[in-house]
């Protein structure tokens, strides 16, 4: 690693969440550590795999997140004096004092960590992280590593699904801090939403910490805090065309009267308080004017009959007042940005807004006005976006909060951390539930690609096996079903693991968040569309080598108790 890269790592690791520390763990990790210590197993070594068993959100892919935070944790792993004092008061009084001395001296310098690159598309049963080192130390890492990977990967995956639903030409903003699971959940959600494909966040602290673009408009409270234009203390704005101060209120009122006839919206429908609020906001942000237009959405309703649903025939206050302010700004040399719609029929209202903007642009020969940005919020989820797509909406940007940051469709990914080797001897966990049987031993993972550039299959093999070679016939087997096997001739093979931590140091350059975000895009491009689709996606295949299959099943049989009938 170069000096520049080393400095980059050092600088980035200073942004460390103080909550992430050795005591962010379960009590049983400490009690196991004591039992290991008491059993004189301090010199034992072990290998653990961190993986998940099922893709989230009824999909067939997952985005790996949280690796950088795992590395930060390893770099800062040590028990402080106050940690030790707390443990002494918490653990039974029979605990030998020399155990606490042992704990105080522990670090992660003897740990070796292999991982898949953060932001990669990953699949069930393929270990995301392989941890090797002293048994007691790598056991103590379990809970913290899981909490750092579980939500991060779930959140990045959720965000990537929203991105695929919205398409590449629509912006996505994360607006979920106020609905997130506490401040740490809010920060993590902002960070991993950005990695997963969102364009920005409303969360200022996340913007500062992670260099994520921050975006925002204003709330309904700003609109309702005004009642009349006469209460505005500041009414003028510098005209960029001549440098003179000009009354924005008078200009806006004049435009509202003119637009009332063009748009067939009576001025009596328009709220003067809303107009005052929008003028005030425009004076404050003349070059970044975005307005919330559904605070006083006074629509006209036509009832076709006693049992028929009402139909909206006119847009109302918000669109008229916004267009009046935007045209007044245009007269002074400024260009408004757009509108936000936070309630109602988003497809209808966005299309009606676009029609209005196009009509105004044509009438007054202002081409850019037709392309004003339309932002939609209002408790949007993935299914909402797919539905709006079907309705041919005119939305340019979605602001998404609750369903994104809380991952409402699935609250946890379910990563596990399983022992697969002790002192060089592979270990296997058996279960009547086949999905919970572990794959023993130290393994390497490879992604095999077809001639079309898409990933064909992931292959796990014992680390002592030869590295598979592209363009040669490889036997790939289902881990547990002997009938499911296939020969694969990959055009390209990529090893999935890199050594990320060794001898107390980070061994790879840590990419910036923007780079991880780009890696998510690139990784998703290598996955077939049918695997990524929203409905009935095709499962991606994860296989094992013939040697690993035979070894695993031989160990399985050797460790399965033989029943006895009498």
Coordinates of C-alpha atoms in Angstrom, one line a residue:
X1 CA 0.0 0.0 0.0
X2 CA 1.4 3.4 -1.0
X3 CA 1.9 6.3 1.4
X4 CA -1.0 8.2 -0.2
X5 CA -3.2 5.2 0.2
X6 CA -2.1 4.7 3.8
X7 CA -2.9 8.4 4.5
X8 CA -6.2 8.0 2.8
X9 CA -7.1 5.0 5.0
X10 CA -5.9 6.8 8.1
X11 CA -8.0 10.0 7.4
X12 CA -11.1 8.0 6.5
X13 CA -11.0 5.9 9.6
X14 CA -11.1 9.0 11.8
X15 CA -14.8 9.2 11.0
X16 CA -15.5 6.3 13.4
X17 CA -18.8 5.7 15.1
X18 CA -18.0 5.7 18.8
X19 CA -20.9 3.3 19.5
X20 CA -19.1 0.6 17.4
X21 CA -16.7 -0.9 20.1
X22 CA -16.1 -4.3 21.6
X23 CA -18.9 -3.9 24.1
X24 CA -21.4 -3.6 21.3
X25 CA -21.9 -7.3 21.5
X26 CA -24.0 -10.0 23.3
X27 CA -23.2 -11.1 26.8
X28 CA -22.7 -14.7 25.7
X29 CA -19.7 -13.7 23.6
X30 CA -17.9 -12.7 26.7
X31 CA -19.0 -15.7 28.7
X32 CA -17.9 -18.0 25.9
X33 CA -14.6 -16.2 25.8
X34 CA -14.1 -16.9 29.5
X35 CA -15.0 -20.5 29.1
X36 CA -12.5 -20.8 26.2
X37 CA -9.9 -19.1 28.3
X38 CA -10.7 -21.3 31.3
X39 CA -10.3 -24.4 29.0
X40 CA -6.9 -23.1 28.0
X41 CA -7.9 -22.6 24.4
X42 CA -6.1 -19.2 24.1
X43 CA -3.7 -20.6 21.5
X44 CA -6.5 -22.3 19.4
X45 CA -7.1 -20.8 15.9
X46 CA -10.4 -20.7 14.1
X47 CA -12.1 -19.8 10.8
X48 CA -15.6 -18.2 10.7
X49 CA -17.8 -17.5 7.7
X50 CA -20.2 -14.6 7.6
X51 CA -23.1 -15.2 5.2
X52 CA -26.8 -15.1 4.7
X53 CA -29.2 -17.9 3.7
X54 CA -31.9 -16.1 1.7
X55 CA -32.1 -12.9 -0.4
X56 CA -34.4 -10.1 1.0
X57 CA -37.5 -8.5 -0.4
X58 CA -38.6 -11.7 -2.3
X59 CA -35.8 -11.0 -4.7
X60 CA -32.9 -13.0 -6.0
X61 CA -29.9 -10.7 -5.3
X62 CA -28.3 -8.7 -2.4
X63 CA -25.8 -5.8 -2.3
X64 CA -23.0 -6.3 0.2
X65 CA -22.5 -3.3 2.5
X66 CA -20.7 -2.5 5.7
X67 CA -17.2 -3.8 5.0
X68 CA -15.5 -0.5 5.6
X69 CA -17.2 -0.2 9.0
X70 CA -16.1 -3.7 9.9
X71 CA -12.5 -2.7 9.1
X72 CA -12.8 0.4 11.3
X73 CA -14.0 -1.8 14.1
X74 CA -11.0 -4.1 13.8
X75 CA -8.6 -1.2 13.8
X76 CA -10.1 0.2 17.0
X77 CA -10.7 -3.2 18.7
X78 CA -9.6 -3.1 22.3
X79 CA -11.2 -3.1 25.7
X80 CA -10.8 0.2 27.6
X81 CA -10.3 0.5 31.3
X82 CA -13.9 1.5 31.8
X83 CA -15.0 -1.5 29.7
X84 CA -13.1 -3.8 32.0
X85 CA -14.5 -2.2 35.1
X86 CA -18.0 -2.6 33.7
X87 CA -17.5 -6.2 32.9
X88 CA -16.2 -6.9 36.4
X89 CA -19.5 -5.6 37.8
X90 CA -21.6 -7.5 35.3
X91 CA -20.0 -11.0 35.2
X92 CA -20.2 -13.4 38.1
X93 CA -17.8 -12.8 41.0
X94 CA -16.2 -16.2 40.4
X95 CA -14.5 -14.9 37.2
X96 CA -10.8 -15.0 37.7
X97 CA -9.2 -11.5 37.7
X98 CA -6.4 -12.7 35.3
X99 CA -9.1 -13.1 32.6
X100 CA -9.7 -9.4 32.7
X101 CA -6.0 -8.8 32.2
X102 CA -6.1 -11.1 29.2
X103 CA -9.1 -9.2 27.8
X104 CA -7.4 -5.8 28.3
X105 CA -4.5 -6.9 26.1
X106 CA -6.6 -8.2 23.2
X107 CA -6.4 -6.6 19.8
X108 CA -7.2 -7.7 16.2
X109 CA -3.6 -7.7 15.1
X110 CA -3.6 -11.5 14.7
X111 CA -6.9 -11.6 12.8
X112 CA -6.9 -12.1 9.0
X113 CA -10.1 -11.0 7.2
X114 CA -11.0 -11.9 3.6
X115 CA -14.0 -10.3 2.0
X116 CA -15.9 -9.6 -1.2
X117 CA -15.6 -6.0 -2.4
X118 CA -18.2 -3.7 -0.8
X119 CA -21.0 -2.9 -3.2
X120 CA -20.8 -6.2 -5.0
X121 CA -23.9 -8.2 -5.8
X122 CA -23.8 -11.3 -3.6
X123 CA -25.9 -14.4 -3.1
X124 CA -27.0 -16.8 -0.4
X125 CA -24.5 -19.2 1.2
X126 CA -21.4 -17.5 -0.4
X127 CA -19.5 -16.1 2.6
X128 CA -19.3 -12.3 2.4
X129 CA -16.5 -12.3 5.0
X130 CA -14.1 -15.0 6.1
X131 CA -12.4 -14.3 9.4
X132 CA -9.3 -16.3 10.6
X133 CA -7.4 -15.9 13.8
X134 CA -7.2 -16.7 17.5
X135 CA -10.5 -18.5 18.5
X136 CA -11.3 -16.2 21.4
X137 CA -10.7 -13.1 19.4
X138 CA -12.6 -14.1 16.2
X139 CA -15.5 -15.3 18.4
X140 CA -15.7 -11.9 20.2
X141 CA -16.0 -10.2 16.8
X142 CA -19.2 -12.1 15.9
X143 CA -22.1 -9.9 17.0
X144 CA -20.5 -6.6 16.0
X145 CA -19.6 -7.7 12.5
X146 CA -23.1 -9.0 12.1
X147 CA -24.7 -5.8 13.2
X148 CA -22.4 -3.8 10.8
X149 CA -23.2 -6.0 7.8
X150 CA -26.8 -6.9 8.3
X151 CA -28.6 -3.6 8.1
X152 CA -26.0 -2.1 5.7
X153 CA -26.5 -4.8 3.1
X154 CA -30.3 -4.8 3.6
X155 CA -30.4 -1.1 3.2
X156 CA -28.2 -1.0 0.1
X157 CA -30.3 -3.8 -1.5
X158 CA -33.5 -1.9 -0.7
X159 CA -32.1 1.2 -2.3
X160 CA -30.9 -0.7 -5.4
X161 CA -34.4 -2.1 -5.9
X162 CA -35.9 1.4 -5.7
X163 CA -33.3 2.6 -8.3
X164 CA -34.2 -0.3 -10.7
X165 CA -37.9 0.5 -10.2
X166 CA -37.4 4.3 -10.9
X167 CA -35.0 3.8 -13.8
X168 CA -31.9 5.7 -14.6
X169 CA -33.5 9.0 -15.6
X170 CA -35.4 9.7 -12.4
X171 CA -33.6 11.1 -9.4
X172 CA -34.0 9.5 -5.9
X173 CA -33.7 11.4 -2.7
X174 CA -33.7 9.8 0.8
X175 CA -35.9 11.8 3.1
X176 CA -36.2 9.2 6.0
X177 CA -34.2 10.6 9.0
X178 CA -37.3 11.5 11.0
X179 CA -38.7 8.0 10.5
X180 CA -35.5 6.0 10.9
X181 CA -34.8 3.6 13.7
X182 CA -32.9 6.1 15.8
X183 CA -30.0 8.4 14.9
X184 CA -27.6 5.6 14.1
X185 CA -30.2 3.9 11.9
X186 CA -30.8 7.3 10.2
X187 CA -27.1 7.8 9.4
X188 CA -26.7 4.2 8.2
X189 CA -29.8 4.5 6.1
X190 CA -28.6 7.7 4.4
X191 CA -25.1 6.2 3.7
X192 CA -26.3 2.9 2.3
X193 CA -29.2 4.5 0.4
X194 CA -26.6 6.5 -1.5
X195 CA -24.4 3.4 -2.1
X196 CA -27.5 1.6 -3.4
X197 CA -28.2 4.3 -6.0
X198 CA -29.9 7.3 -4.4
X199 CA -28.7 10.7 -5.5
X200 CA -28.9 12.5 -2.3
X201 CA -30.3 12.8 1.3
X202 CA -32.0 15.4 3.4
X203 CA -29.7 14.3 6.3
X204 CA -27.2 17.1 6.9
X205 CA -25.0 15.0 9.3
X206 CA -24.8 12.2 6.7
X207 CA -23.9 14.8 4.1
X208 CA -21.0 16.1 6.3
X209 CA -19.7 12.7 7.4
X210 CA -20.0 10.8 4.1
X211 CA -19.9 13.6 1.5
X212 CA -23.3 12.8 0.2
X213 CA -25.2 15.5 -1.7
X214 CA -27.9 17.1 0.5
X215 CA -31.2 18.2 -0.9
X216 CA -34.4 19.6 0.5
X217 CA -37.4 21.9 -0.1
X218 CA -39.6 23.2 2.7
X219 CA -42.5 21.9 4.8
X220 CA -46.2 22.6 4.8
X221 CA -45.5 24.6 8.0
X222 CA -43.7 27.2 6.0
X223 CA -46.7 27.7 3.8
X224 CA -49.2 27.8 6.6
X225 CA -47.1 30.3 8.6
X226 CA -48.1 33.0 6.1
X227 CA -51.6 34.5 5.7
X228 CA -51.3 37.5 3.4
X229 CA -48.7 39.2 1.1
X230 CA -49.0 42.4 3.1
X231 CA -47.2 40.8 6.1
X232 CA -44.0 40.3 4.1
X233 CA -41.2 42.6 5.4
X234 CA -39.0 41.9 2.4
X235 CA -40.8 42.2 -0.9
X236 CA -38.1 43.1 -3.4
X237 CA -35.4 41.2 -5.4
X238 CA -32.6 42.4 -7.5
X239 CA -33.3 42.2 -11.2
X240 CA -30.4 40.4 -12.8
X241 CA -31.1 42.1 -16.1
X242 CA -30.5 45.7 -14.9
X243 CA -29.3 45.4 -11.3
X244 CA -32.3 47.3 -9.8
X245 CA -34.5 46.2 -6.9
X246 CA -38.0 45.2 -8.0
X247 CA -41.1 44.4 -6.1
X248 CA -41.7 40.6 -6.5
X249 CA -45.1 40.7 -4.9
X250 CA -46.6 43.1 -7.4
X251 CA -45.0 41.2 -10.3
X252 CA -46.3 37.9 -9.0
X253 CA -49.8 39.2 -8.5
X254 CA -49.9 40.6 -12.0
X255 CA -48.8 37.2 -13.4
X256 CA -51.4 35.4 -11.3
X257 CA -54.2 37.4 -12.9
X258 CA -52.8 36.7 -16.4
X259 CA -52.3 33.0 -15.7
X260 CA -55.8 32.6 -14.2
X261 CA -57.3 33.1 -17.6
X262 CA -54.7 30.9 -19.4
X263 CA -55.0 28.0 -17.0
X264 CA -58.7 28.4 -16.3
X265 CA -58.2 28.5 -12.6
X266 CA -60.0 31.3 -10.7
X267 CA -57.9 33.5 -8.5
X268 CA -60.5 32.9 -5.8
X269 CA -59.2 29.3 -5.7
X270 CA -55.7 30.5 -4.9
X271 CA -54.5 31.1 -1.3
X272 CA -53.0 34.5 -0.6
X273 CA -51.1 33.0 2.3
X274 CA -49.6 30.4 0.0
X275 CA -48.6 33.1 -2.5
X276 CA -46.9 35.1 0.3
X277 CA -45.0 32.0 1.4
X278 CA -43.8 31.2 -2.1
X279 CA -42.8 34.8 -2.8
X280 CA -40.9 34.8 0.5
X281 CA -39.1 31.6 -0.3
X282 CA -38.3 32.8 -3.8
X283 CA -36.7 36.0 -2.4
X284 CA -34.6 33.8 0.0
X285 CA -33.7 31.3 -2.8
X286 CA -34.2 32.9 -6.2
X287 CA -31.8 30.6 -8.0
X288 CA -33.0 27.4 -6.2
X289 CA -36.7 27.9 -6.0
X290 CA -38.6 24.7 -5.4
X291 CA -42.1 24.9 -4.0
X292 CA -44.4 22.5 -2.2
X293 CA -47.7 23.1 -4.0
X294 CA -50.3 20.8 -2.3
X295 CA -50.8 22.6 1.0
X296 CA -54.0 24.3 -0.2
X297 CA -55.0 22.0 -3.1
X298 CA -58.5 23.5 -3.6
X299 CA -59.7 21.2 -6.4
X300 CA -63.0 21.5 -8.1
X301 CA -65.0 18.2 -8.1
X302 CA -67.6 17.1 -10.5
X303 CA -70.0 14.4 -9.4
X304 CA -71.3 12.3 -12.3
X305 CA -74.0 10.7 -10.2
X306 CA -75.0 9.7 -6.6
X307 CA -73.0 6.5 -6.8
X308 CA -70.1 7.7 -8.9
X309 CA -66.7 8.8 -7.8
X310 CA -65.7 12.4 -8.0
X311 CA -63.3 13.5 -10.8
X312 CA -60.7 16.2 -10.5
X313 CA -61.2 18.7 -13.2
X314 CA -58.9 21.6 -12.1
X315 CA -55.6 21.7 -10.3
X316 CA -56.1 24.5 -7.8
X317 CA -54.1 26.9 -5.7
X318 CA -50.6 25.5 -5.6
X319 CA -49.9 25.3 -9.4
X320 CA -51.3 28.8 -10.1
X321 CA -49.3 30.5 -7.3
X322 CA -46.2 28.6 -8.2
X323 CA -46.4 29.5 -11.9
X324 CA -47.0 33.1 -11.0
X325 CA -43.9 33.3 -8.8
X326 CA -41.8 31.3 -11.3
X327 CA -42.7 33.7 -14.2
X328 CA -42.1 36.7 -12.0
X329 CA -38.6 35.3 -11.2
X330 CA -38.1 34.7 -14.9
X331 CA -38.8 38.4 -15.6
X332 CA -36.0 39.2 -13.1
X333 CA -33.5 36.8 -14.8
X334 CA -33.9 33.8 -12.5
X335 CA -35.0 30.2 -13.4
X336 CA -37.2 28.3 -10.9
X337 CA -36.3 24.7 -10.3
X338 CA -39.6 23.0 -9.9
X339 CA -42.4 21.7 -7.5
X340 CA -42.9 19.0 -4.9
X341 CA -46.2 17.2 -4.6
X342 CA -46.7 15.5 -1.2
X343 CA -50.2 14.1 -1.4
X344 CA -53.0 13.0 -3.7
X345 CA -53.0 11.1 -7.0
X346 CA -49.3 11.5 -7.9
X347 CA -49.6 10.2 -11.4
X348 CA -52.5 12.5 -12.2
X349 CA -51.1 15.6 -10.5
X350 CA -47.6 15.1 -12.0
X351 CA -49.1 14.8 -15.5
X352 CA -51.4 17.8 -14.9
X353 CA -48.4 19.8 -13.6
X354 CA -46.4 18.9 -16.7
X355 CA -49.2 19.9 -19.0
X356 CA -49.4 23.2 -17.2
X357 CA -45.7 23.8 -17.6
X358 CA -45.7 22.9 -21.2
X359 CA -48.7 25.2 -21.8
X360 CA -47.0 28.1 -20.1
X361 CA -43.7 27.5 -21.9
X362 CA -45.5 27.6 -25.3
X363 CA -47.7 30.6 -24.5
X364 CA -44.8 32.8 -23.3
X365 CA -42.0 31.3 -25.4
X366 CA -40.0 30.1 -22.4
X367 CA -38.7 26.6 -23.5
X368 CA -37.0 25.7 -20.2
X369 CA -40.3 26.1 -18.3
X370 CA -41.7 23.0 -19.9
X371 CA -38.9 20.9 -18.2
X372 CA -39.4 22.2 -14.6
X373 CA -38.6 19.4 -12.1
X374 CA -41.5 17.6 -10.5
X375 CA -40.7 15.9 -7.2
X376 CA -43.1 13.5 -5.6
X377 CA -43.1 12.3 -2.0
X378 CA -45.9 10.9 0.2
X379 CA -45.1 7.5 1.8
X380 CA -43.8 6.1 -1.5
X381 CA -42.6 2.4 -1.7
X382 CA -41.3 0.2 -4.4
X383 CA -44.7 -1.0 -5.5
X384 CA -45.9 2.6 -5.7
X385 CA -43.1 3.4 -8.2
X386 CA -43.9 0.4 -10.4
X387 CA -47.6 1.4 -10.3
X388 CA -46.8 5.0 -11.2
X389 CA -44.6 3.7 -14.1
X390 CA -47.7 1.8 -15.4
X391 CA -49.7 5.1 -15.2
X392 CA -47.1 7.0 -17.3
X393 CA -46.3 9.6 -14.6
X394 CA -44.4 12.8 -15.2
X395 CA -42.3 12.7 -12.0
X396 CA -38.6 13.6 -12.3
X397 CA -37.6 12.9 -8.7
X398 CA -38.9 10.8 -5.8
X399 CA -38.4 11.7 -2.2
X400 CA -38.6 8.5 -0.2
X401 CA -38.6 8.0 3.5
X402 CA -40.3 5.5 5.8
X403 CA -40.5 2.5 3.5
X404 CA -36.9 2.9 2.4
X405 CA -35.1 3.6 5.7
X406 CA -37.0 1.1 7.8
X407 CA -37.0 -1.6 5.1
X408 CA -40.6 -2.3 5.9
X409 CA -41.0 -5.2 3.5
X410 CA -38.3 -7.1 5.4
X411 CA -36.8 -5.8 8.7
X412 CA -33.6 -8.0 8.7
X413 CA -31.3 -9.7 6.3
X414 CA -30.5 -12.6 8.6
X415 CA -26.7 -12.9 8.2
X416 CA -25.1 -15.5 10.4
X417 CA -21.5 -16.1 11.5
X418 CA -20.6 -19.8 11.7
X419 CA -17.5 -21.7 12.8
X420 CA -16.1 -23.8 9.9
X421 CA -12.6 -24.7 11.1
X422 CA -10.7 -25.1 14.4
X423 CA -6.9 -25.6 14.5
X424 CA -6.9 -26.6 10.8
X425 CA -9.7 -29.1 11.2
X426 CA -13.0 -28.4 9.4
X427 CA -16.2 -28.3 11.4
X428 CA -19.8 -28.7 10.3
X429 CA -23.1 -27.7 11.9
X430 CA -25.8 -30.2 11.2
X431 CA -29.6 -29.6 11.4
X432 CA -32.8 -31.2 10.4
X433 CA -33.4 -28.0 8.5
X434 CA -31.1 -28.5 5.5
X435 CA -30.8 -24.8 4.9
X436 CA -29.0 -24.5 8.3
X437 CA -26.3 -27.0 7.6
X438 CA -23.0 -25.2 7.2
X439 CA -20.3 -25.8 4.6
X440 CA -17.2 -26.8 6.5
X441 CA -13.6 -25.7 6.1
X442 CA -11.7 -22.8 4.6
X443 CA -13.2 -22.0 1.2
X444 CA -12.6 -19.6 -1.7
X445 CA -15.3 -18.3 -4.0
X446 CA -15.3 -17.5 -7.7
X447 CA -17.8 -16.0 -10.1
X448 CA -18.1 -17.7 -13.4
X449 CA -19.2 -15.6 -16.5
X450 CA -20.7 -16.6 -19.8
X451 CA -19.7 -15.3 -23.2
X452 CA -22.5 -12.7 -23.0
X453 CA -20.7 -11.1 -20.0
X454 CA -23.4 -12.1 -17.5
X455 CA -22.6 -14.0 -14.4
X456 CA -23.5 -17.7 -14.8
X457 CA -22.9 -19.2 -11.4
X458 CA -20.9 -18.8 -8.2
X459 CA -18.5 -21.6 -7.3
X460 CA -17.2 -22.4 -3.8
X461 CA -14.2 -24.7 -3.4
X462 CA -11.8 -25.8 -0.7
X463 CA -8.9 -23.3 -0.4
X464 CA -6.4 -26.1 -1.0
X465 CA -7.9 -26.9 -4.4
X466 CA -6.4 -25.5 -7.6
X467 CA -7.8 -22.2 -8.8
X468 CA -10.4 -22.9 -11.6
X469 CA -9.3 -21.9 -15.1
X470 CA -11.5 -20.1 -17.6
X471 CA -12.6 -21.8 -20.8
X472 CA -12.2 -25.2 -19.3
X473 CA -15.0 -27.6 -18.3
X474 CA -15.8 -27.4 -14.6
X475 CA -18.2 -29.6 -12.7
X476 CA -20.5 -27.4 -10.5
X477 CA -22.7 -29.2 -7.9
X478 CA -25.6 -28.1 -5.8
X479 CA -24.3 -28.1 -2.2
X480 CA -27.0 -30.5 -0.9
X481 CA -28.8 -32.2 -3.8
X482 CA -26.7 -34.8 -5.6
X483 CA -29.0 -34.9 -8.7
X484 CA -28.4 -31.2 -9.4
X485 CA -25.0 -30.7 -11.2
X486 CA -23.8 -29.3 -14.4
X487 CA -20.7 -28.8 -16.4
X488 CA -19.8 -25.1 -17.0
X489 CA -17.3 -23.7 -19.5
X490 CA -16.9 -20.1 -18.3
X491 CA -15.5 -17.4 -20.6
X492 CA -14.1 -15.6 -17.5
X493 CA -13.6 -16.4 -13.9
X494 CA -13.2 -13.8 -11.1
X495 CA -12.0 -14.6 -7.6
X496 CA -14.4 -12.9 -5.1
X497 CA -12.1 -12.6 -2.1
X498 CA -9.3 -10.2 -1.2
X499 CA -7.3 -10.0 2.0
X500 CA -8.7 -6.8 3.6
X501 CA -7.1 -7.0 7.0
X502 CA -3.9 -8.7 8.1
X503 CA -1.2 -8.0 10.8
X504 CA -3.2 -5.2 12.3
X505 CA -3.5 -3.2 9.0
X506 CA -6.0 -2.6 6.2
X507 CA -4.5 -4.2 3.2
X508 CA -6.6 -2.7 0.4
X509 CA -7.4 0.9 -0.6
X510 CA -10.8 1.9 0.7
X511 CA -12.8 3.4 -2.1
X512 CA -14.8 6.6 -1.6
X513 CA -18.5 6.3 -1.2
X514 CA -19.0 7.4 -4.8
X515 CA -16.8 4.6 -6.0
X516 CA -18.7 2.0 -4.0
X517 CA -21.9 3.4 -5.5
X518 CA -20.5 3.0 -9.1
X519 CA -19.4 -0.5 -8.2
X520 CA -23.0 -1.4 -7.3
X521 CA -24.1 -0.2 -10.7
X522 CA -21.3 -2.1 -12.5
X523 CA -21.9 -5.3 -10.5
X524 CA -25.7 -5.2 -11.2
X525 CA -25.0 -4.9 -14.9
X526 CA -23.3 -8.3 -14.8
X527 CA -26.5 -9.9 -13.5
X528 CA -29.1 -11.1 -16.0
X529 CA -32.3 -9.1 -16.1
X530 CA -34.5 -12.1 -15.2
X531 CA -32.6 -12.5 -11.9
X532 CA -33.2 -8.8 -11.1
X533 CA -36.8 -8.4 -12.2
X534 CA -39.5 -7.4 -9.7
X535 CA -41.9 -10.3 -10.2
X536 CA -40.9 -14.0 -10.1
X537 CA -37.1 -13.5 -10.5
X538 CA -35.0 -16.4 -11.6
X539 CA -32.9 -17.8 -8.7
X540 CA -29.1 -17.4 -9.2
X541 CA -27.2 -20.6 -8.8
X542 CA -24.5 -21.1 -6.1
X543 CA -22.5 -24.3 -6.5
X544 CA -19.6 -26.2 -4.9
X545 CA -16.8 -28.0 -6.5
X546 CA -16.9 -31.8 -6.7
X547 CA -14.1 -32.1 -4.1
X548 CA -15.9 -29.8 -1.6
X549 CA -19.2 -31.6 -2.2
X550 CA -17.7 -35.1 -1.5
X551 CA -15.7 -33.7 1.5
X552 CA -18.8 -32.0 3.0
X553 CA -21.0 -35.0 2.6
X554 CA -18.4 -37.4 4.0
X555 CA -18.1 -35.1 7.1
X556 CA -21.8 -34.9 7.3
X557 CA -22.2 -38.6 7.5
X558 CA -19.3 -38.9 9.9
X559 CA -20.9 -36.5 12.3
X560 CA -24.5 -37.7 12.0
X561 CA -25.4 -39.9 15.0
X562 CA -26.4 -43.5 14.1
X563 CA -29.9 -44.3 15.5
X564 CA -30.7 -47.5 17.3
X565 CA -34.0 -49.4 17.1
X566 CA -35.1 -51.8 19.8

